[in-house]
């Protein structure tokens, strides 16, 4: 048995396909993959769209339960019956910080209100480039000793995918820019008190070259790696797919909590070198 993590950083790179992570294209993320525990095969929710995937990460349940498959406020009442991850963390005195690129006034206000509903402690939404985004995350990870989940959301690759197509030169350049930002995170994979989880909400280019919402393996396959001082390096079995829904229970477990029974995923125990104690 071992102590819970002090910090966990969950990095969501919107629209990042696993095959974009090459030594030449994304050298830093490639290194994090080499030194961490990576899923042999990881899948996102269906439909493979951002609002559905992010709501699943926040709530522990799939789109059929949370109903958020498009960015409308229609399904908000349903969200009140869920047990969001930040609220579960708050019961363990763990804060949640969400860091996003700069949002225009109204969107920032709405995101802030939505996140507060789910128990998020603070929203930092002023970064203009991935280096600033991940720099802000590094500051949270070193800034205080309190237990904290830091969620970083980078949308550069998705924007380029919609404009120029998935795996196009512009898309790969956007992925490269995100990778340069990850230099701020790299030192933390040696810290035994920090857990670093990097994933994506969906792929893209499976059916339409510049979209990702149709059911297709290329749209639904996502990269997923766990790293940090207490993670065992290795690769999960290809035949046992890890699901995006396995992330919330794993994060909660890392802070010593136990997932609500309504959550759909499972803790990725095989990524850790020793069993964590739960409260
Ligand atoms: Zn998109």
PDB file of C-alpha atoms and ligand atoms in Angstrom:
ATOM      1  CA  UNK A   1       0.000   0.000   0.000  1.00  0.00           C
ATOM      2  CA  UNK A   2       1.214   3.493  -0.763  1.00  0.00           C
ATOM      3  CA  UNK A   3       0.094   7.108  -0.252  1.00  0.00           C
ATOM      4  CA  UNK A   4      -2.285   8.834  -2.703  1.00  0.00           C
ATOM      5  CA  UNK A   5      -0.872  11.207  -5.326  1.00  0.00           C
ATOM      6  CA  UNK A   6      -0.520  14.884  -4.403  1.00  0.00           C
ATOM      7  CA  UNK A   7      -1.147  16.125  -7.952  1.00  0.00           C
ATOM      8  CA  UNK A   8      -2.686  14.633 -11.073  1.00  0.00           C
ATOM      9  CA  UNK A   9      -2.574  16.368 -14.426  1.00  0.00           C
ATOM     10  CA  UNK A  10      -5.058  15.212 -17.056  1.00  0.00           C
ATOM     11  CA  UNK A  11      -4.070  16.455 -20.514  1.00  0.00           C
ATOM     12  CA  UNK A  12      -6.752  16.269 -23.214  1.00  0.00           C
ATOM     13  CA  UNK A  13      -5.441  17.031 -26.701  1.00  0.00           C
ATOM     14  CA  UNK A  14      -8.557  17.589 -28.811  1.00  0.00           C
ATOM     15  CA  UNK A  15      -8.603  15.472 -31.987  1.00  0.00           C
ATOM     16  CA  UNK A  16      -5.153  13.914 -31.537  1.00  0.00           C
ATOM     17  CA  UNK A  17      -4.779  10.628 -33.419  1.00  0.00           C
ATOM     18  CA  UNK A  18      -2.381   8.008 -31.990  1.00  0.00           C
ATOM     19  CA  UNK A  19      -0.520   7.824 -35.323  1.00  0.00           C
ATOM     20  CA  UNK A  20       0.409  11.533 -35.055  1.00  0.00           C
ATOM     21  CA  UNK A  21       2.691  10.694 -32.104  1.00  0.00           C
ATOM     22  CA  UNK A  22       5.982  10.018 -33.902  1.00  0.00           C
ATOM     23  CA  UNK A  23       9.576  10.680 -32.719  1.00  0.00           C
ATOM     24  CA  UNK A  24       9.941  13.385 -35.382  1.00  0.00           C
ATOM     25  CA  UNK A  25       6.491  14.977 -35.114  1.00  0.00           C
ATOM     26  CA  UNK A  26       5.797  14.913 -31.369  1.00  0.00           C
ATOM     27  CA  UNK A  27       9.149  14.012 -29.739  1.00  0.00           C
ATOM     28  CA  UNK A  28       8.134  14.965 -26.172  1.00  0.00           C
ATOM     29  CA  UNK A  29       4.840  13.079 -26.132  1.00  0.00           C
ATOM     30  CA  UNK A  30       6.631  10.187 -27.822  1.00  0.00           C
ATOM     31  CA  UNK A  31       9.087  10.136 -24.905  1.00  0.00           C
ATOM     32  CA  UNK A  32       6.242  10.276 -22.351  1.00  0.00           C
ATOM     33  CA  UNK A  33       4.707   7.271 -24.138  1.00  0.00           C
ATOM     34  CA  UNK A  34       8.019   5.410 -24.091  1.00  0.00           C
ATOM     35  CA  UNK A  35       8.485   5.966 -20.347  1.00  0.00           C
ATOM     36  CA  UNK A  36       4.859   5.512 -19.206  1.00  0.00           C
ATOM     37  CA  UNK A  37       2.138   2.898 -19.273  1.00  0.00           C
ATOM     38  CA  UNK A  38       0.322   3.106 -22.588  1.00  0.00           C
ATOM     39  CA  UNK A  39      -2.958   1.486 -23.548  1.00  0.00           C
ATOM     40  CA  UNK A  40      -2.487  -1.038 -26.384  1.00  0.00           C
ATOM     41  CA  UNK A  41      -5.849   0.137 -27.692  1.00  0.00           C
ATOM     42  CA  UNK A  42      -7.940   2.973 -26.251  1.00  0.00           C
ATOM     43  CA  UNK A  43     -11.399   4.077 -27.340  1.00  0.00           C
ATOM     44  CA  UNK A  44     -13.497   7.172 -26.796  1.00  0.00           C
ATOM     45  CA  UNK A  45     -17.268   7.421 -26.417  1.00  0.00           C
ATOM     46  CA  UNK A  46     -19.806   7.275 -29.243  1.00  0.00           C
ATOM     47  CA  UNK A  47     -20.589   9.769 -30.787  1.00  0.00           C
ATOM     48  CA  UNK A  48     -16.905  10.711 -30.977  1.00  0.00           C
ATOM     49  CA  UNK A  49     -17.460  14.424 -30.394  1.00  0.00           C
ATOM     50  CA  UNK A  50     -15.794  16.770 -27.916  1.00  0.00           C
ATOM     51  CA  UNK A  51     -18.785  17.731 -25.775  1.00  0.00           C
ATOM     52  CA  UNK A  52     -19.768  14.066 -25.294  1.00  0.00           C
ATOM     53  CA  UNK A  53     -16.223  12.959 -24.441  1.00  0.00           C
ATOM     54  CA  UNK A  54     -15.490  15.857 -22.062  1.00  0.00           C
ATOM     55  CA  UNK A  55     -18.828  15.358 -20.273  1.00  0.00           C
ATOM     56  CA  UNK A  56     -17.961  11.657 -19.877  1.00  0.00           C
ATOM     57  CA  UNK A  57     -14.557  12.561 -18.424  1.00  0.00           C
ATOM     58  CA  UNK A  58     -16.264  14.944 -16.003  1.00  0.00           C
ATOM     59  CA  UNK A  59     -19.159  12.645 -15.039  1.00  0.00           C
ATOM     60  CA  UNK A  60     -17.867   9.059 -15.291  1.00  0.00           C
ATOM     61  CA  UNK A  61     -20.798   7.976 -17.478  1.00  0.00           C
ATOM     62  CA  UNK A  62     -21.329   7.584 -21.237  1.00  0.00           C
ATOM     63  CA  UNK A  63     -23.441   9.766 -23.575  1.00  0.00           C
ATOM     64  CA  UNK A  64     -26.550   7.546 -23.275  1.00  0.00           C
ATOM     65  CA  UNK A  65     -26.616   8.462 -19.566  1.00  0.00           C
ATOM     66  CA  UNK A  66     -25.438  12.102 -19.591  1.00  0.00           C
ATOM     67  CA  UNK A  67     -27.173  13.071 -22.855  1.00  0.00           C
ATOM     68  CA  UNK A  68     -24.632  15.766 -23.816  1.00  0.00           C
ATOM     69  CA  UNK A  69     -23.910  15.036 -27.466  1.00  0.00           C
ATOM     70  CA  UNK A  70     -24.060  18.638 -28.638  1.00  0.00           C
ATOM     71  CA  UNK A  71     -23.255  21.931 -26.975  1.00  0.00           C
ATOM     72  CA  UNK A  72     -26.766  22.883 -25.899  1.00  0.00           C
ATOM     73  CA  UNK A  73     -28.118  23.584 -22.463  1.00  0.00           C
ATOM     74  CA  UNK A  74     -31.102  21.295 -23.092  1.00  0.00           C
ATOM     75  CA  UNK A  75     -29.751  18.358 -21.117  1.00  0.00           C
ATOM     76  CA  UNK A  76     -28.457  20.303 -18.144  1.00  0.00           C
ATOM     77  CA  UNK A  77     -31.215  19.110 -15.750  1.00  0.00           C
ATOM     78  CA  UNK A  78     -30.040  15.547 -16.338  1.00  0.00           C
ATOM     79  CA  UNK A  79     -26.534  16.505 -15.222  1.00  0.00           C
ATOM     80  CA  UNK A  80     -27.818  17.238 -11.731  1.00  0.00           C
ATOM     81  CA  UNK A  81     -28.388  13.522 -11.173  1.00  0.00           C
ATOM     82  CA  UNK A  82     -24.786  12.687 -11.978  1.00  0.00           C
ATOM     83  CA  UNK A  83     -21.843  12.489  -9.614  1.00  0.00           C
ATOM     84  CA  UNK A  84     -19.157  14.597 -11.304  1.00  0.00           C
ATOM     85  CA  UNK A  85     -15.481  13.791 -10.706  1.00  0.00           C
ATOM     86  CA  UNK A  86     -14.602  17.285  -9.327  1.00  0.00           C
ATOM     87  CA  UNK A  87     -17.411  17.006  -6.751  1.00  0.00           C
ATOM     88  CA  UNK A  88     -16.190  13.546  -5.698  1.00  0.00           C
ATOM     89  CA  UNK A  89     -12.655  14.952  -5.391  1.00  0.00           C
ATOM     90  CA  UNK A  90     -13.882  17.872  -3.316  1.00  0.00           C
ATOM     91  CA  UNK A  91     -15.164  15.395  -0.709  1.00  0.00           C
ATOM     92  CA  UNK A  92     -11.547  14.263  -0.382  1.00  0.00           C
ATOM     93  CA  UNK A  93     -10.391  17.925  -0.073  1.00  0.00           C
ATOM     94  CA  UNK A  94      -8.863  17.747  -3.578  1.00  0.00           C
ATOM     95  CA  UNK A  95      -9.229  20.918  -5.697  1.00  0.00           C
ATOM     96  CA  UNK A  96      -9.826  20.850  -9.471  1.00  0.00           C
ATOM     97  CA  UNK A  97      -8.312  23.451 -11.805  1.00  0.00           C
ATOM     98  CA  UNK A  98      -9.283  23.546 -15.486  1.00  0.00           C
ATOM     99  CA  UNK A  99      -6.916  25.280 -17.921  1.00  0.00           C
ATOM    100  CA  UNK A 100      -8.126  26.075 -21.453  1.00  0.00           C
ATOM    101  CA  UNK A 101      -7.078  28.409 -24.282  1.00  0.00           C
ATOM    102  CA  UNK A 102      -8.447  31.949 -24.108  1.00  0.00           C
ATOM    103  CA  UNK A 103     -12.263  32.008 -24.363  1.00  0.00           C
ATOM    104  CA  UNK A 104     -14.294  35.051 -25.453  1.00  0.00           C
ATOM    105  CA  UNK A 105     -16.222  36.810 -22.627  1.00  0.00           C
ATOM    106  CA  UNK A 106     -19.592  35.049 -22.840  1.00  0.00           C
ATOM    107  CA  UNK A 107     -18.111  31.589 -23.464  1.00  0.00           C
ATOM    108  CA  UNK A 108     -15.746  32.072 -20.552  1.00  0.00           C
ATOM    109  CA  UNK A 109     -18.623  33.031 -18.284  1.00  0.00           C
ATOM    110  CA  UNK A 110     -20.680  30.015 -19.392  1.00  0.00           C
ATOM    111  CA  UNK A 111     -17.776  27.576 -19.095  1.00  0.00           C
ATOM    112  CA  UNK A 112     -17.052  28.946 -15.630  1.00  0.00           C
ATOM    113  CA  UNK A 113     -20.687  28.559 -14.538  1.00  0.00           C
ATOM    114  CA  UNK A 114     -20.938  25.006 -15.944  1.00  0.00           C
ATOM    115  CA  UNK A 115     -17.678  23.962 -14.331  1.00  0.00           C
ATOM    116  CA  UNK A 116     -18.715  25.377 -10.955  1.00  0.00           C
ATOM    117  CA  UNK A 117     -21.913  23.305 -11.179  1.00  0.00           C
ATOM    118  CA  UNK A 118     -19.704  20.219 -11.450  1.00  0.00           C
ATOM    119  CA  UNK A 119     -17.539  21.193  -8.477  1.00  0.00           C
ATOM    120  CA  UNK A 120     -14.517  22.664 -10.289  1.00  0.00           C
ATOM    121  CA  UNK A 121     -12.528  25.046  -8.061  1.00  0.00           C
ATOM    122  CA  UNK A 122     -11.112  27.373 -10.721  1.00  0.00           C
ATOM    123  CA  UNK A 123     -10.993  28.000 -14.482  1.00  0.00           C
ATOM    124  CA  UNK A 124      -7.880  29.524 -16.055  1.00  0.00           C
ATOM    125  CA  UNK A 125      -8.760  30.505 -19.637  1.00  0.00           C
ATOM    126  CA  UNK A 126      -6.271  33.046 -20.892  1.00  0.00           C
ATOM    127  CA  UNK A 127      -3.466  31.145 -22.647  1.00  0.00           C
ATOM    128  CA  UNK A 128      -2.852  32.235 -26.252  1.00  0.00           C
ATOM    129  CA  UNK A 129      -0.515  29.357 -27.229  1.00  0.00           C
ATOM    130  CA  UNK A 130       0.188  25.782 -26.040  1.00  0.00           C
ATOM    131  CA  UNK A 131       3.425  26.850 -24.307  1.00  0.00           C
ATOM    132  CA  UNK A 132       1.444  29.300 -22.123  1.00  0.00           C
ATOM    133  CA  UNK A 133      -1.270  26.674 -21.528  1.00  0.00           C
ATOM    134  CA  UNK A 134       1.127  24.034 -20.240  1.00  0.00           C
ATOM    135  CA  UNK A 135       3.236  26.685 -18.484  1.00  0.00           C
ATOM    136  CA  UNK A 136       0.146  27.587 -16.433  1.00  0.00           C
ATOM    137  CA  UNK A 137      -0.329  23.880 -15.633  1.00  0.00           C
ATOM    138  CA  UNK A 138       3.290  23.521 -14.479  1.00  0.00           C
ATOM    139  CA  UNK A 139       2.778  26.500 -12.175  1.00  0.00           C
ATOM    140  CA  UNK A 140      -0.232  24.780 -10.542  1.00  0.00           C
ATOM    141  CA  UNK A 141       1.743  21.532 -10.150  1.00  0.00           C
ATOM    142  CA  UNK A 142       4.655  23.215  -8.359  1.00  0.00           C
ATOM    143  CA  UNK A 143       2.863  26.188  -6.788  1.00  0.00           C
ATOM    144  CA  UNK A 144       1.436  24.652  -3.618  1.00  0.00           C
ATOM    145  CA  UNK A 145       1.443  21.407  -1.680  1.00  0.00           C
ATOM    146  CA  UNK A 146      -2.316  20.875  -1.697  1.00  0.00           C
ATOM    147  CA  UNK A 147      -3.816  17.882  -3.498  1.00  0.00           C
ATOM    148  CA  UNK A 148      -5.162  19.016  -6.869  1.00  0.00           C
ATOM    149  CA  UNK A 149      -6.381  17.727 -10.218  1.00  0.00           C
ATOM    150  CA  UNK A 150      -5.182  19.967 -13.050  1.00  0.00           C
ATOM    151  CA  UNK A 151      -7.055  19.450 -16.335  1.00  0.00           C
ATOM    152  CA  UNK A 152      -5.398  20.934 -19.422  1.00  0.00           C
ATOM    153  CA  UNK A 153      -7.348  21.135 -22.666  1.00  0.00           C
ATOM    154  CA  UNK A 154      -5.535  21.978 -25.936  1.00  0.00           C
ATOM    155  CA  UNK A 155      -7.599  22.385 -29.117  1.00  0.00           C
ATOM    156  CA  UNK A 156      -4.953  23.345 -31.719  1.00  0.00           C
ATOM    157  CA  UNK A 157      -4.883  19.976 -33.535  1.00  0.00           C
ATOM    158  CA  UNK A 158      -8.702  19.759 -33.786  1.00  0.00           C
ATOM    159  CA  UNK A 159      -8.969  23.284 -35.227  1.00  0.00           C
ATOM    160  CA  UNK A 160      -6.336  22.454 -37.858  1.00  0.00           C
ATOM    161  CA  UNK A 161      -8.032  19.107 -38.597  1.00  0.00           C
ATOM    162  CA  UNK A 162     -11.355  20.800 -39.329  1.00  0.00           C
ATOM    163  CA  UNK A 163      -9.695  23.479 -41.468  1.00  0.00           C
ATOM    164  CA  UNK A 164      -7.152  21.378 -43.399  1.00  0.00           C
ATOM    165  CA  UNK A 165      -7.912  17.715 -42.739  1.00  0.00           C
ATOM    166  CA  UNK A 166      -6.619  15.152 -40.220  1.00  0.00           C
ATOM    167  CA  UNK A 167      -2.935  14.238 -40.720  1.00  0.00           C
ATOM    168  CA  UNK A 168      -2.488  17.150 -43.173  1.00  0.00           C
ATOM    169  CA  UNK A 169       0.773  19.139 -42.859  1.00  0.00           C
ATOM    170  CA  UNK A 170      -1.141  21.927 -41.020  1.00  0.00           C
ATOM    171  CA  UNK A 171      -2.641  19.375 -38.595  1.00  0.00           C
ATOM    172  CA  UNK A 172       0.784  17.861 -37.899  1.00  0.00           C
ATOM    173  CA  UNK A 173       2.252  21.345 -37.343  1.00  0.00           C
ATOM    174  CA  UNK A 174      -0.499  22.082 -34.803  1.00  0.00           C
ATOM    175  CA  UNK A 175       0.252  18.772 -33.041  1.00  0.00           C
ATOM    176  CA  UNK A 176       3.926  19.759 -33.005  1.00  0.00           C
ATOM    177  CA  UNK A 177       3.074  23.102 -31.340  1.00  0.00           C
ATOM    178  CA  UNK A 178       1.150  21.235 -28.605  1.00  0.00           C
ATOM    179  CA  UNK A 179       4.156  18.940 -28.208  1.00  0.00           C
ATOM    180  CA  UNK A 180       6.491  21.904 -27.595  1.00  0.00           C
ATOM    181  CA  UNK A 181       4.148  23.004 -24.803  1.00  0.00           C
ATOM    182  CA  UNK A 182       4.452  19.545 -23.214  1.00  0.00           C
ATOM    183  CA  UNK A 183       8.089  20.387 -22.385  1.00  0.00           C
ATOM    184  CA  UNK A 184       6.623  22.090 -19.279  1.00  0.00           C
ATOM    185  CA  UNK A 185       5.083  18.763 -18.192  1.00  0.00           C
ATOM    186  CA  UNK A 186       7.981  16.391 -18.959  1.00  0.00           C
ATOM    187  CA  UNK A 187       9.841  16.958 -15.624  1.00  0.00           C
ATOM    188  CA  UNK A 188       6.776  15.789 -13.652  1.00  0.00           C
ATOM    189  CA  UNK A 189       6.921  12.249 -15.016  1.00  0.00           C
ATOM    190  CA  UNK A 190       9.847  11.683 -12.625  1.00  0.00           C
ATOM    191  CA  UNK A 191       7.872  12.915  -9.602  1.00  0.00           C
ATOM    192  CA  UNK A 192       6.510  10.056  -7.442  1.00  0.00           C
ATOM    193  CA  UNK A 193       3.766  12.359  -6.076  1.00  0.00           C
ATOM    194  CA  UNK A 194       2.387  13.292  -9.504  1.00  0.00           C
ATOM    195  CA  UNK A 195       0.333  11.269 -11.967  1.00  0.00           C
ATOM    196  CA  UNK A 196       0.364  12.497 -15.578  1.00  0.00           C
ATOM    197  CA  UNK A 197      -2.424  11.237 -17.854  1.00  0.00           C
ATOM    198  CA  UNK A 198      -2.401  12.237 -21.525  1.00  0.00           C
ATOM    199  CA  UNK A 199      -5.228  11.402 -23.896  1.00  0.00           C
ATOM    200  CA  UNK A 200      -7.553  12.796 -26.583  1.00  0.00           C
ATOM    201  CA  UNK A 201     -11.323  13.168 -26.840  1.00  0.00           C
ATOM    202  CA  UNK A 202     -11.491  11.605 -30.338  1.00  0.00           C
ATOM    203  CA  UNK A 203      -9.471  11.054 -33.537  1.00  0.00           C
ATOM    204  CA  UNK A 204     -10.576  12.319 -36.940  1.00  0.00           C
ATOM    205  CA  UNK A 205     -10.527  11.785 -40.698  1.00  0.00           C
ATOM    206  CA  UNK A 206     -12.134   8.319 -40.467  1.00  0.00           C
ATOM    207  CA  UNK A 207     -15.079   9.028 -42.797  1.00  0.00           C
ATOM    208  CA  UNK A 208     -14.729  12.701 -43.779  1.00  0.00           C
ATOM    209  CA  UNK A 209     -11.156  14.027 -44.007  1.00  0.00           C
ATOM    210  CA  UNK A 210     -12.019  17.115 -41.945  1.00  0.00           C
ATOM    211  CA  UNK A 211     -14.413  15.660 -39.347  1.00  0.00           C
ATOM    212  CA  UNK A 212     -14.656  13.046 -36.607  1.00  0.00           C
ATOM    213  CA  UNK A 213     -18.271  12.470 -35.543  1.00  0.00           C
ATOM    214  CA  UNK A 214     -19.156   9.364 -37.627  1.00  0.00           C
ATOM    215  CA  UNK A 215     -18.698   5.919 -36.056  1.00  0.00           C
ATOM    216  CA  UNK A 216     -15.336   4.721 -37.412  1.00  0.00           C
ATOM    217  CA  UNK A 217     -12.255   3.185 -35.720  1.00  0.00           C
ATOM    218  CA  UNK A 218     -10.056   6.083 -36.869  1.00  0.00           C
ATOM    219  CA  UNK A 219     -12.466   8.563 -35.232  1.00  0.00           C
ATOM    220  CA  UNK A 220     -12.911   6.508 -32.058  1.00  0.00           C
ATOM    221  CA  UNK A 221      -9.339   5.399 -31.372  1.00  0.00           C
ATOM    222  CA  UNK A 222      -7.473   7.703 -28.971  1.00  0.00           C
ATOM    223  CA  UNK A 223      -3.977   7.807 -27.486  1.00  0.00           C
ATOM    224  CA  UNK A 224      -3.809   7.131 -23.724  1.00  0.00           C
ATOM    225  CA  UNK A 225      -0.704   7.110 -21.538  1.00  0.00           C
ATOM    226  CA  UNK A 226      -0.213   7.218 -17.775  1.00  0.00           C
ATOM    227  CA  UNK A 227       3.140   8.474 -16.499  1.00  0.00           C
ATOM    228  CA  UNK A 228       4.700   9.563 -13.240  1.00  0.00           C
ATOM    229  CA  UNK A 229       7.078   8.231 -10.625  1.00  0.00           C
ATOM    230  CA  UNK A 230       4.813   5.395  -9.518  1.00  0.00           C
ATOM    231  CA  UNK A 231       3.630   4.232 -12.931  1.00  0.00           C
ATOM    232  CA  UNK A 232       5.050   1.028 -14.429  1.00  0.00           C
ATOM    233  CA  UNK A 233       6.354   1.437 -17.976  1.00  0.00           C
ATOM    234  CA  UNK A 234       4.694  -0.940 -20.405  1.00  0.00           C
ATOM    235  CA  UNK A 235       1.889  -1.549 -22.857  1.00  0.00           C
ATOM    236  CA  UNK A 236      -1.603  -2.804 -22.127  1.00  0.00           C
ATOM    237  CA  UNK A 237      -3.027  -5.708 -24.088  1.00  0.00           C
ATOM    238  CA  UNK A 238      -4.406  -4.838 -27.513  1.00  0.00           C
ATOM    239  CA  UNK A 239      -7.378  -7.204 -27.058  1.00  0.00           C
ATOM    240  CA  UNK A 240      -8.457  -5.534 -23.832  1.00  0.00           C
ATOM    241  CA  UNK A 241      -9.376  -2.008 -24.913  1.00  0.00           C
ATOM    242  CA  UNK A 242      -8.993   0.756 -22.337  1.00  0.00           C
ATOM    243  CA  UNK A 243     -11.894   3.193 -22.488  1.00  0.00           C
ATOM    244  CA  UNK A 244     -12.003   6.956 -21.947  1.00  0.00           C
ATOM    245  CA  UNK A 245     -14.501   6.151 -19.153  1.00  0.00           C
ATOM    246  CA  UNK A 246     -11.690   4.339 -17.267  1.00  0.00           C
ATOM    247  CA  UNK A 247      -9.985   7.710 -16.683  1.00  0.00           C
ATOM    248  CA  UNK A 248     -12.357   9.228 -14.035  1.00  0.00           C
ATOM    249  CA  UNK A 249     -12.236   6.194 -11.668  1.00  0.00           C
ATOM    250  CA  UNK A 250      -8.445   6.009 -12.125  1.00  0.00           C
ATOM    251  CA  UNK A 251      -8.035   9.714 -11.246  1.00  0.00           C
ATOM    252  CA  UNK A 252     -10.294   9.364  -8.188  1.00  0.00           C
ATOM    253  CA  UNK A 253      -8.466   6.188  -7.099  1.00  0.00           C
ATOM    254  CA  UNK A 254      -5.140   8.042  -7.396  1.00  0.00           C
ATOM    255  CA  UNK A 255      -6.353  10.459  -4.716  1.00  0.00           C
ATOM    256  CA  UNK A 256      -7.522   7.633  -2.462  1.00  0.00           C
ATOM    257  CA  UNK A 257     -11.205   7.667  -3.460  1.00  0.00           C
ATOM    258  CA  UNK A 258     -13.577   4.958  -4.653  1.00  0.00           C
ATOM    259  CA  UNK A 259     -15.708   5.459  -7.773  1.00  0.00           C
ATOM    260  CA  UNK A 260     -19.494   5.829  -7.332  1.00  0.00           C
ATOM    261  CA  UNK A 261     -21.286   2.668  -8.410  1.00  0.00           C
ATOM    262  CA  UNK A 262     -23.034   4.571 -11.216  1.00  0.00           C
ATOM    263  CA  UNK A 263     -19.732   5.244 -13.029  1.00  0.00           C
ATOM    264  CA  UNK A 264     -19.135   3.022 -16.037  1.00  0.00           C
ATOM    265  CA  UNK A 265     -15.347   2.656 -16.218  1.00  0.00           C
ATOM    266  CA  UNK A 266     -12.799   0.752 -14.125  1.00  0.00           C
ATOM    267  CA  UNK A 267      -9.540   1.702 -12.409  1.00  0.00           C
ATOM    268  CA  UNK A 268      -6.501   0.985 -14.614  1.00  0.00           C
ATOM    269  CA  UNK A 269      -4.707  -0.885 -11.788  1.00  0.00           C
ATOM    270  CA  UNK A 270      -2.202  -2.519 -14.132  1.00  0.00           C
ATOM    271  CA  UNK A 271      -0.495   0.854 -14.747  1.00  0.00           C
ATOM    272  CA  UNK A 272       0.707   1.253 -11.171  1.00  0.00           C
ATOM    273  CA  UNK A 273       3.819  -0.285  -9.678  1.00  0.00           C
ATOM    274  CA  UNK A 274       2.130  -0.720  -6.276  1.00  0.00           C
ATOM    275  CA  UNK A 275      -1.363  -0.768  -4.875  1.00  0.00           C
ATOM    276  CA  UNK A 276      -2.584   2.660  -3.674  1.00  0.00           C
ATOM    277  CA  UNK A 277      -4.345   2.913  -0.341  1.00  0.00           C
ATOM    278  CA  UNK A 278      -7.963   4.085  -0.362  1.00  0.00           C
ATOM    279  CA  UNK A 279      -9.768   6.074   2.318  1.00  0.00           C
TER     280      UNK A 279
HETATM  281 ZN1  LIG B   1     -13.717  18.780 -33.595  1.00  0.00          ZN
END
